[in-house]
């Protein structure tokens, strides 16, 4: 399974650049294999990303902004979802990956 992070390498927005760097830096630091998919220089990547972000996750203008994260074809989430999963220590679950051996796994207990 390959994690795909859709980024815009030539984005003029510093906010988008910071979010992209945070996602990529976290994945690299934790040795999680991933591919960066540039939507600025590759129309096919941009089209695929826009078509595969679920409708309820798209902003009102309908155009999702990078970074967007997928596990192969399965949508994981955007930066806000990634950040929440990181803060809640459920990043492997968010990414659809098994945690590495020896990793403490946080489990949530849902009210019934």
PDB file of C-alpha atoms in Angstrom:
ATOM      1  CA  UNK A   1       0.000   0.000   0.000  1.00  0.00           C
ATOM      2  CA  UNK A   2       1.327   3.376  -0.974  1.00  0.00           C
ATOM      3  CA  UNK A   3       0.433   6.595   0.761  1.00  0.00           C
ATOM      4  CA  UNK A   4      -0.019   9.370  -1.791  1.00  0.00           C
ATOM      5  CA  UNK A   5       0.269  12.994  -0.720  1.00  0.00           C
ATOM      6  CA  UNK A   6      -1.048  15.399  -3.333  1.00  0.00           C
ATOM      7  CA  UNK A   7       0.917  18.652  -3.190  1.00  0.00           C
ATOM      8  CA  UNK A   8       1.397  21.773  -5.283  1.00  0.00           C
ATOM      9  CA  UNK A   9       5.137  22.273  -5.636  1.00  0.00           C
ATOM     10  CA  UNK A  10       4.721  25.754  -7.071  1.00  0.00           C
ATOM     11  CA  UNK A  11       1.997  27.055  -4.755  1.00  0.00           C
ATOM     12  CA  UNK A  12       2.078  30.778  -4.086  1.00  0.00           C
ATOM     13  CA  UNK A  13       0.313  30.288  -0.759  1.00  0.00           C
ATOM     14  CA  UNK A  14       2.626  30.113   2.242  1.00  0.00           C
ATOM     15  CA  UNK A  15      -0.174  28.499   4.281  1.00  0.00           C
ATOM     16  CA  UNK A  16      -0.469  25.644   1.778  1.00  0.00           C
ATOM     17  CA  UNK A  17       3.324  25.257   1.633  1.00  0.00           C
ATOM     18  CA  UNK A  18       3.539  25.017   5.439  1.00  0.00           C
ATOM     19  CA  UNK A  19       0.783  22.396   5.583  1.00  0.00           C
ATOM     20  CA  UNK A  20       2.433  20.350   2.829  1.00  0.00           C
ATOM     21  CA  UNK A  21       5.808  20.556   4.571  1.00  0.00           C
ATOM     22  CA  UNK A  22       4.285  19.456   7.875  1.00  0.00           C
ATOM     23  CA  UNK A  23       2.668  16.367   6.333  1.00  0.00           C
ATOM     24  CA  UNK A  24       5.747  15.381   4.301  1.00  0.00           C
ATOM     25  CA  UNK A  25       8.122  16.079   7.203  1.00  0.00           C
ATOM     26  CA  UNK A  26       6.055  13.959   9.593  1.00  0.00           C
ATOM     27  CA  UNK A  27       5.898  11.031   7.171  1.00  0.00           C
ATOM     28  CA  UNK A  28       9.651  11.223   6.519  1.00  0.00           C
ATOM     29  CA  UNK A  29      10.503  11.497  10.231  1.00  0.00           C
ATOM     30  CA  UNK A  30       8.372   8.446  10.996  1.00  0.00           C
ATOM     31  CA  UNK A  31       9.754   6.488   8.022  1.00  0.00           C
ATOM     32  CA  UNK A  32       6.315   6.051   6.484  1.00  0.00           C
ATOM     33  CA  UNK A  33       6.653   5.297   2.767  1.00  0.00           C
ATOM     34  CA  UNK A  34       4.783   7.746   0.566  1.00  0.00           C
ATOM     35  CA  UNK A  35       4.762   9.348  -2.857  1.00  0.00           C
ATOM     36  CA  UNK A  36       4.398  13.056  -3.476  1.00  0.00           C
ATOM     37  CA  UNK A  37       2.005  13.668  -6.331  1.00  0.00           C
ATOM     38  CA  UNK A  38       2.456  17.153  -7.800  1.00  0.00           C
ATOM     39  CA  UNK A  39      -0.795  18.743  -8.955  1.00  0.00           C
ATOM     40  CA  UNK A  40       0.868  21.960 -10.133  1.00  0.00           C
ATOM     41  CA  UNK A  41       2.968  20.348 -12.841  1.00  0.00           C
ATOM     42  CA  UNK A  42       0.859  17.315 -13.709  1.00  0.00           C
ATOM     43  CA  UNK A  43      -2.688  17.772 -14.973  1.00  0.00           C
ATOM     44  CA  UNK A  44      -3.467  14.043 -14.567  1.00  0.00           C
ATOM     45  CA  UNK A  45      -2.577  14.198 -10.854  1.00  0.00           C
ATOM     46  CA  UNK A  46      -4.700  17.323 -10.375  1.00  0.00           C
ATOM     47  CA  UNK A  47      -7.671  15.763 -12.148  1.00  0.00           C
ATOM     48  CA  UNK A  48      -7.365  12.468 -10.245  1.00  0.00           C
ATOM     49  CA  UNK A  49      -7.169  14.244  -6.878  1.00  0.00           C
ATOM     50  CA  UNK A  50     -10.178  16.455  -7.598  1.00  0.00           C
ATOM     51  CA  UNK A  51     -12.273  13.515  -8.790  1.00  0.00           C
ATOM     52  CA  UNK A  52     -11.392  11.272  -5.839  1.00  0.00           C
ATOM     53  CA  UNK A  53     -11.873  13.600  -2.874  1.00  0.00           C
ATOM     54  CA  UNK A  54     -15.362  12.675  -1.595  1.00  0.00           C
ATOM     55  CA  UNK A  55     -18.071  15.267  -2.216  1.00  0.00           C
ATOM     56  CA  UNK A  56     -18.690  15.925   1.478  1.00  0.00           C
ATOM     57  CA  UNK A  57     -14.979  16.695   1.951  1.00  0.00           C
ATOM     58  CA  UNK A  58     -14.787  19.253  -0.848  1.00  0.00           C
ATOM     59  CA  UNK A  59     -14.941  22.959   0.014  1.00  0.00           C
ATOM     60  CA  UNK A  60     -17.910  25.033  -1.082  1.00  0.00           C
ATOM     61  CA  UNK A  61     -16.183  26.082  -4.299  1.00  0.00           C
ATOM     62  CA  UNK A  62     -15.760  22.377  -5.102  1.00  0.00           C
ATOM     63  CA  UNK A  63     -11.988  22.506  -5.563  1.00  0.00           C
ATOM     64  CA  UNK A  64     -10.024  20.730  -2.813  1.00  0.00           C
ATOM     65  CA  UNK A  65      -6.682  22.296  -1.952  1.00  0.00           C
ATOM     66  CA  UNK A  66      -3.486  20.384  -1.233  1.00  0.00           C
ATOM     67  CA  UNK A  67      -2.333  18.581   0.729  1.00  0.00           C
ATOM     68  CA  UNK A  68      -4.797  15.715   0.210  1.00  0.00           C
ATOM     69  CA  UNK A  69      -3.837  12.256   1.445  1.00  0.00           C
ATOM     70  CA  UNK A  70      -4.756   8.867  -0.010  1.00  0.00           C
ATOM     71  CA  UNK A  71      -3.799   5.264   0.679  1.00  0.00           C
ATOM     72  CA  UNK A  72      -3.705   3.929  -2.881  1.00  0.00           C
ATOM     73  CA  UNK A  73      -7.263   4.759  -4.041  1.00  0.00           C
ATOM     74  CA  UNK A  74      -8.758   5.230  -0.548  1.00  0.00           C
ATOM     75  CA  UNK A  75      -9.190   8.808   0.616  1.00  0.00           C
ATOM     76  CA  UNK A  76      -7.631   9.405   4.038  1.00  0.00           C
ATOM     77  CA  UNK A  77      -8.220  13.136   4.441  1.00  0.00           C
ATOM     78  CA  UNK A  78      -6.954  16.674   4.155  1.00  0.00           C
ATOM     79  CA  UNK A  79      -4.488  18.556   6.344  1.00  0.00           C
ATOM     80  CA  UNK A  80      -7.011  19.213   9.114  1.00  0.00           C
ATOM     81  CA  UNK A  81      -7.898  15.501   9.326  1.00  0.00           C
ATOM     82  CA  UNK A  82      -4.204  14.583   9.275  1.00  0.00           C
ATOM     83  CA  UNK A  83      -3.425  17.084  12.032  1.00  0.00           C
ATOM     84  CA  UNK A  84      -6.267  15.777  14.217  1.00  0.00           C
ATOM     85  CA  UNK A  85      -5.136  12.170  13.751  1.00  0.00           C
ATOM     86  CA  UNK A  86      -1.573  13.153  14.626  1.00  0.00           C
ATOM     87  CA  UNK A  87      -2.700  14.988  17.768  1.00  0.00           C
ATOM     88  CA  UNK A  88      -4.895  12.045  18.827  1.00  0.00           C
ATOM     89  CA  UNK A  89      -2.042   9.585  18.167  1.00  0.00           C
ATOM     90  CA  UNK A  90      -4.109   7.623  15.626  1.00  0.00           C
ATOM     91  CA  UNK A  91      -2.085   8.458  12.524  1.00  0.00           C
ATOM     92  CA  UNK A  92      -1.564   4.845  11.419  1.00  0.00           C
ATOM     93  CA  UNK A  93      -5.289   4.177  11.612  1.00  0.00           C
ATOM     94  CA  UNK A  94      -5.939   7.431   9.701  1.00  0.00           C
ATOM     95  CA  UNK A  95      -3.542   6.310   6.970  1.00  0.00           C
ATOM     96  CA  UNK A  96      -4.980   2.783   6.884  1.00  0.00           C
ATOM     97  CA  UNK A  97      -1.655   1.271   7.939  1.00  0.00           C
ATOM     98  CA  UNK A  98      -0.698  -1.221  10.616  1.00  0.00           C
ATOM     99  CA  UNK A  99       1.436   0.438  13.291  1.00  0.00           C
ATOM    100  CA  UNK A 100       5.068  -0.673  13.344  1.00  0.00           C
ATOM    101  CA  UNK A 101       6.034  -3.291  15.957  1.00  0.00           C
ATOM    102  CA  UNK A 102       6.577  -1.798  19.397  1.00  0.00           C
ATOM    103  CA  UNK A 103       4.371   1.218  18.742  1.00  0.00           C
ATOM    104  CA  UNK A 104       1.902   2.151  21.419  1.00  0.00           C
ATOM    105  CA  UNK A 105      -1.541   2.099  19.890  1.00  0.00           C
ATOM    106  CA  UNK A 106      -4.151   4.474  21.199  1.00  0.00           C
ATOM    107  CA  UNK A 107      -7.680   3.145  21.022  1.00  0.00           C
ATOM    108  CA  UNK A 108     -10.746   5.245  21.469  1.00  0.00           C
ATOM    109  CA  UNK A 109     -13.709   4.036  23.481  1.00  0.00           C
ATOM    110  CA  UNK A 110     -16.901   5.251  21.902  1.00  0.00           C
ATOM    111  CA  UNK A 111     -19.974   5.878  24.067  1.00  0.00           C
ATOM    112  CA  UNK A 112     -22.844   3.506  23.422  1.00  0.00           C
TER     113      UNK A 112
END
